[in-house]
Coordinates of C-alpha atoms in Angstrom, one line a residue:
M19 CA 21.2 -33.6 -44.6
H20 CA 19.3 -36.8 -45.5
I21 CA 19.3 -39.3 -42.6
E22 CA 20.2 -42.3 -44.9
H23 CA 23.3 -40.4 -45.9
V24 CA 24.2 -39.9 -42.3
A25 CA 23.9 -43.6 -41.5
L26 CA 26.0 -44.6 -44.5
W27 CA 28.7 -42.0 -43.6
V28 CA 29.0 -43.1 -40.0
S29 CA 28.9 -46.9 -40.6
G30 CA 31.2 -46.8 -43.6
L31 CA 33.8 -44.1 -43.0
D32 CA 34.4 -43.1 -39.4
R33 CA 33.7 -45.1 -36.3
M34 CA 34.1 -41.9 -34.2
G35 CA 31.0 -40.4 -35.9
L36 CA 29.9 -37.7 -38.2
T37 CA 31.2 -34.3 -37.1
L38 CA 28.6 -31.5 -36.8
T39 CA 28.4 -27.9 -35.7
I40 CA 25.6 -26.8 -33.4
E41 CA 24.7 -23.2 -33.0
V42 CA 23.9 -22.4 -29.4
D43 CA 23.3 -18.6 -29.8
A44 CA 24.6 -15.7 -31.8
A45 CA 27.9 -15.8 -29.9
H46 CA 28.5 -19.5 -29.4
S47 CA 28.7 -22.6 -31.6
V48 CA 30.1 -26.0 -30.7
S49 CA 31.2 -29.2 -32.3
A50 CA 29.3 -32.5 -32.0
L51 CA 29.7 -36.1 -33.0
L52 CA 26.8 -38.2 -34.2
L53 CA 27.2 -42.0 -34.1
L54 CA 24.3 -43.8 -35.7
P55 CA 24.1 -47.6 -35.9
E56 CA 21.9 -49.4 -38.3
R57 CA 18.4 -50.0 -36.9
A58 CA 18.9 -47.7 -34.0
S59 CA 16.2 -47.9 -31.4
A60 CA 16.9 -44.6 -29.6
C61 CA 19.3 -41.6 -29.4
L62 CA 21.1 -40.4 -26.3
V63 CA 22.3 -36.8 -26.4
L64 CA 25.5 -37.1 -24.4
A65 CA 27.3 -34.3 -22.6
H66 CA 30.9 -34.6 -21.4
G67 CA 32.3 -34.2 -17.9
A68 CA 34.0 -31.0 -16.6
G69 CA 37.5 -31.9 -17.4
A70 CA 37.4 -33.8 -20.7
G71 CA 35.6 -33.2 -23.9
M72 CA 33.5 -35.3 -26.2
R73 CA 36.5 -37.0 -27.9
H74 CA 38.0 -38.3 -24.6
P75 CA 38.4 -42.1 -24.6
S76 CA 35.7 -42.6 -21.9
M77 CA 33.2 -40.7 -24.0
A78 CA 34.1 -42.6 -27.2
S79 CA 33.8 -45.9 -25.3
L80 CA 30.3 -45.0 -24.1
A81 CA 29.2 -44.0 -27.6
E82 CA 30.7 -47.0 -29.3
G83 CA 29.4 -49.4 -26.7
L84 CA 25.9 -48.0 -27.0
A85 CA 26.1 -48.2 -30.8
E86 CA 27.0 -51.9 -30.5
R87 CA 23.8 -52.2 -28.6
G88 CA 21.6 -50.3 -31.1
V89 CA 21.6 -46.9 -29.5
A90 CA 22.6 -43.7 -31.4
T91 CA 24.5 -41.0 -29.6
L92 CA 25.0 -37.3 -30.2
R93 CA 28.1 -36.1 -28.2
Y94 CA 28.8 -32.4 -28.1
Q95 CA 31.1 -29.9 -26.5
F96 CA 30.3 -27.1 -24.1
P97 CA 31.6 -23.7 -25.3
Y98 CA 34.5 -23.5 -22.8
M99 CA 35.7 -26.9 -23.9
E100 CA 35.3 -25.9 -27.5
Q101 CA 37.6 -23.0 -26.9
G102 CA 40.2 -25.0 -25.0
G103 CA 39.3 -23.5 -21.6
R104 CA 39.3 -25.3 -18.2
R105 CA 36.7 -23.4 -16.3
P106 CA 33.1 -24.5 -17.1
D107 CA 30.7 -22.0 -18.5
P108 CA 28.0 -20.4 -16.3
P109 CA 25.0 -22.7 -15.9
P110 CA 22.7 -20.7 -18.2
L111 CA 25.1 -21.1 -21.1
C112 CA 25.5 -24.8 -20.3
H113 CA 21.7 -25.2 -20.2
A114 CA 21.4 -23.4 -23.6
T115 CA 24.0 -25.8 -25.0
V116 CA 22.1 -28.8 -23.8
R117 CA 18.9 -27.5 -25.4
A118 CA 20.6 -26.8 -28.7
A119 CA 22.1 -30.3 -28.8
V120 CA 18.8 -31.9 -28.1
A121 CA 17.1 -29.8 -30.8
E122 CA 19.8 -30.8 -33.3
A123 CA 19.3 -34.5 -32.4
R124 CA 15.6 -34.2 -32.9
R125 CA 16.1 -32.4 -36.2
L126 CA 18.5 -35.1 -37.5
L127 CA 16.7 -38.2 -36.1
P128 CA 13.0 -37.3 -36.0
D129 CA 11.9 -41.0 -35.8
L130 CA 14.0 -42.1 -32.9
A131 CA 13.1 -42.0 -29.2
L132 CA 15.1 -39.2 -27.7
F133 CA 17.0 -39.2 -24.3
A134 CA 19.6 -36.9 -22.8
G135 CA 22.3 -37.0 -20.1
G136 CA 26.0 -37.3 -19.7
R137 CA 29.1 -37.9 -17.7
S138 CA 29.3 -36.3 -14.3
F139 CA 29.1 -32.5 -14.8
G140 CA 27.4 -32.9 -18.2
G141 CA 24.7 -35.1 -16.7
R142 CA 24.0 -32.5 -13.9
M143 CA 23.8 -29.6 -16.5
T144 CA 21.3 -31.7 -18.4
S145 CA 19.1 -32.4 -15.3
Q146 CA 19.2 -28.7 -14.3
A147 CA 18.1 -27.7 -17.8
Q148 CA 15.2 -30.3 -17.6
A149 CA 14.2 -29.1 -14.2
I150 CA 14.0 -25.4 -15.3
E151 CA 12.0 -26.2 -18.5
P152 CA 11.4 -29.7 -20.0
L153 CA 13.7 -30.6 -22.9
A154 CA 11.5 -31.0 -26.0
D155 CA 10.6 -34.6 -26.8
V156 CA 13.1 -36.1 -24.3
K157 CA 11.7 -39.2 -22.7
G158 CA 14.3 -39.8 -20.0
L159 CA 17.7 -38.8 -18.5
V160 CA 20.8 -41.0 -18.1
F161 CA 23.5 -40.0 -15.6
C162 CA 26.9 -41.7 -15.8
A163 CA 28.4 -40.9 -12.3
F164 CA 26.1 -38.1 -11.2
P165 CA 28.3 -35.6 -9.2
L166 CA 26.2 -35.4 -6.0
H167 CA 28.8 -33.4 -4.1
A168 CA 32.5 -32.3 -4.1
A169 CA 35.0 -34.9 -3.1
G170 CA 35.3 -35.2 0.6
K171 CA 32.3 -32.9 1.2
P172 CA 29.2 -35.1 1.3
D173 CA 26.0 -33.1 0.8
A174 CA 22.9 -33.6 -1.3
A175 CA 22.1 -29.9 -2.1
R176 CA 23.3 -30.2 -5.7
A177 CA 20.5 -32.7 -6.3
A178 CA 17.6 -30.6 -5.0
H179 CA 16.5 -29.7 -8.5
L180 CA 15.9 -33.4 -9.3
A181 CA 12.5 -33.2 -7.5
K182 CA 11.4 -31.0 -10.4
V183 CA 12.3 -33.6 -13.1
R184 CA 9.1 -35.4 -14.1
I185 CA 10.6 -37.9 -16.6
P186 CA 12.4 -41.2 -15.9
M187 CA 16.0 -41.1 -14.7
L188 CA 18.7 -43.7 -14.7
F189 CA 21.7 -43.3 -12.3
L190 CA 24.8 -45.4 -13.1
Q191 CA 27.0 -45.1 -10.0
G192 CA 30.1 -46.8 -8.6
T193 CA 30.4 -47.8 -5.0
R194 CA 33.8 -46.0 -4.7
D195 CA 32.6 -42.7 -6.3
A196 CA 34.1 -39.9 -4.2
L197 CA 31.6 -37.5 -5.6
A198 CA 28.5 -39.5 -4.7
D199 CA 28.2 -41.0 -1.3
L200 CA 25.7 -43.8 -1.6
R201 CA 24.5 -43.1 1.9
L202 CA 23.1 -39.8 0.6
L203 CA 22.3 -40.9 -3.0
E204 CA 20.2 -44.0 -2.2
P205 CA 17.7 -42.2 0.0
L206 CA 17.5 -39.3 -2.4
I207 CA 16.7 -41.7 -5.3
A208 CA 14.1 -43.5 -3.1
E209 CA 12.4 -40.1 -2.5
L210 CA 12.2 -39.7 -6.3
G211 CA 10.1 -42.8 -6.5
S212 CA 9.4 -44.7 -9.7
R213 CA 10.9 -42.0 -11.8
A214 CA 14.4 -42.9 -10.7
T215 CA 16.4 -46.1 -11.2
L216 CA 19.8 -46.7 -9.6
K217 CA 22.3 -49.1 -11.0
I218 CA 25.2 -49.7 -8.5
L219 CA 28.5 -50.8 -10.1
D220 CA 30.5 -52.6 -7.5
G221 CA 34.0 -51.4 -6.9
A222 CA 33.9 -48.6 -9.5
D223 CA 35.1 -45.1 -8.8
H224 CA 33.9 -41.8 -10.4
S225 CA 35.7 -42.8 -13.7
F226 CA 34.3 -46.3 -13.5
H227 CA 37.7 -47.7 -12.7
V228 CA 38.1 -50.7 -10.3
L229 CA 41.1 -51.7 -8.3
A230 CA 43.0 -54.7 -9.6
R231 CA 43.0 -56.3 -6.2
S232 CA 39.2 -56.3 -6.1
G233 CA 39.1 -59.2 -8.6
G234 CA 36.9 -57.1 -11.0
S235 CA 37.9 -55.3 -14.2
D236 CA 37.2 -52.0 -15.9
E237 CA 35.9 -53.9 -18.9
A238 CA 33.4 -55.9 -16.8
V239 CA 32.1 -52.7 -15.3
R240 CA 31.9 -51.1 -18.7
R241 CA 29.8 -54.0 -20.1
E242 CA 27.5 -54.0 -17.1
M243 CA 27.0 -50.2 -17.4
L244 CA 26.4 -50.3 -21.1
D245 CA 24.0 -53.3 -20.9
T246 CA 22.0 -51.6 -18.2
A247 CA 21.8 -48.3 -20.1
A248 CA 20.8 -49.9 -23.4
G249 CA 18.2 -52.1 -21.7
W250 CA 16.8 -49.1 -19.8
L251 CA 16.7 -46.9 -22.9
T252 CA 14.9 -49.6 -24.9
A253 CA 12.3 -50.2 -22.2
A254 CA 11.7 -46.4 -21.7
R255 CA 11.1 -45.6 -25.4

């Protein structure tokens, strides 16, 4: 598949992106969506959260907003979501899926700076994969609402593997995120040093929703999050 043809197809025919199939292993293949803006500066390989797949409006909004800012995205499914299941796959299969998606992005877009990450669960599976063995050619990780702990059970054990990640990381976190108590997350990120950047989104919950009475808006949070991510990706190339 010639990359100019990909660009023409995406920009001219389908704003959602070009649908692809990624082979994970002999038993599993998953769907993916490539959204490639003209003159893209980087590509983010973007994994979905535990309960909603790559076509969920929140994932589409991320991809479209980044495309408007000159960042390509490759969204993809985990096998359980591809099959319509609700229980996430075992971590080794999730990690293998992350690696397969990254390899496909590199194959399709060999000239773009490559990053990986995702929403909530997808971001954590990406960081775990990176901690076990570095993802080929990936320059940094982006986490949209990193799930530090279960709701109502503050603990930082889920993030212990981040100490093994040696590339830059961007954390986009809301102050009302029930899965990431900032009293735990902020010192953890401080311990990671210059590798980690934290962007706090005032009033946002785990879905980046803000209360109407706060005076803010979901759209304002979305713009702030996307501007921060695009700026960070450009600087980290």
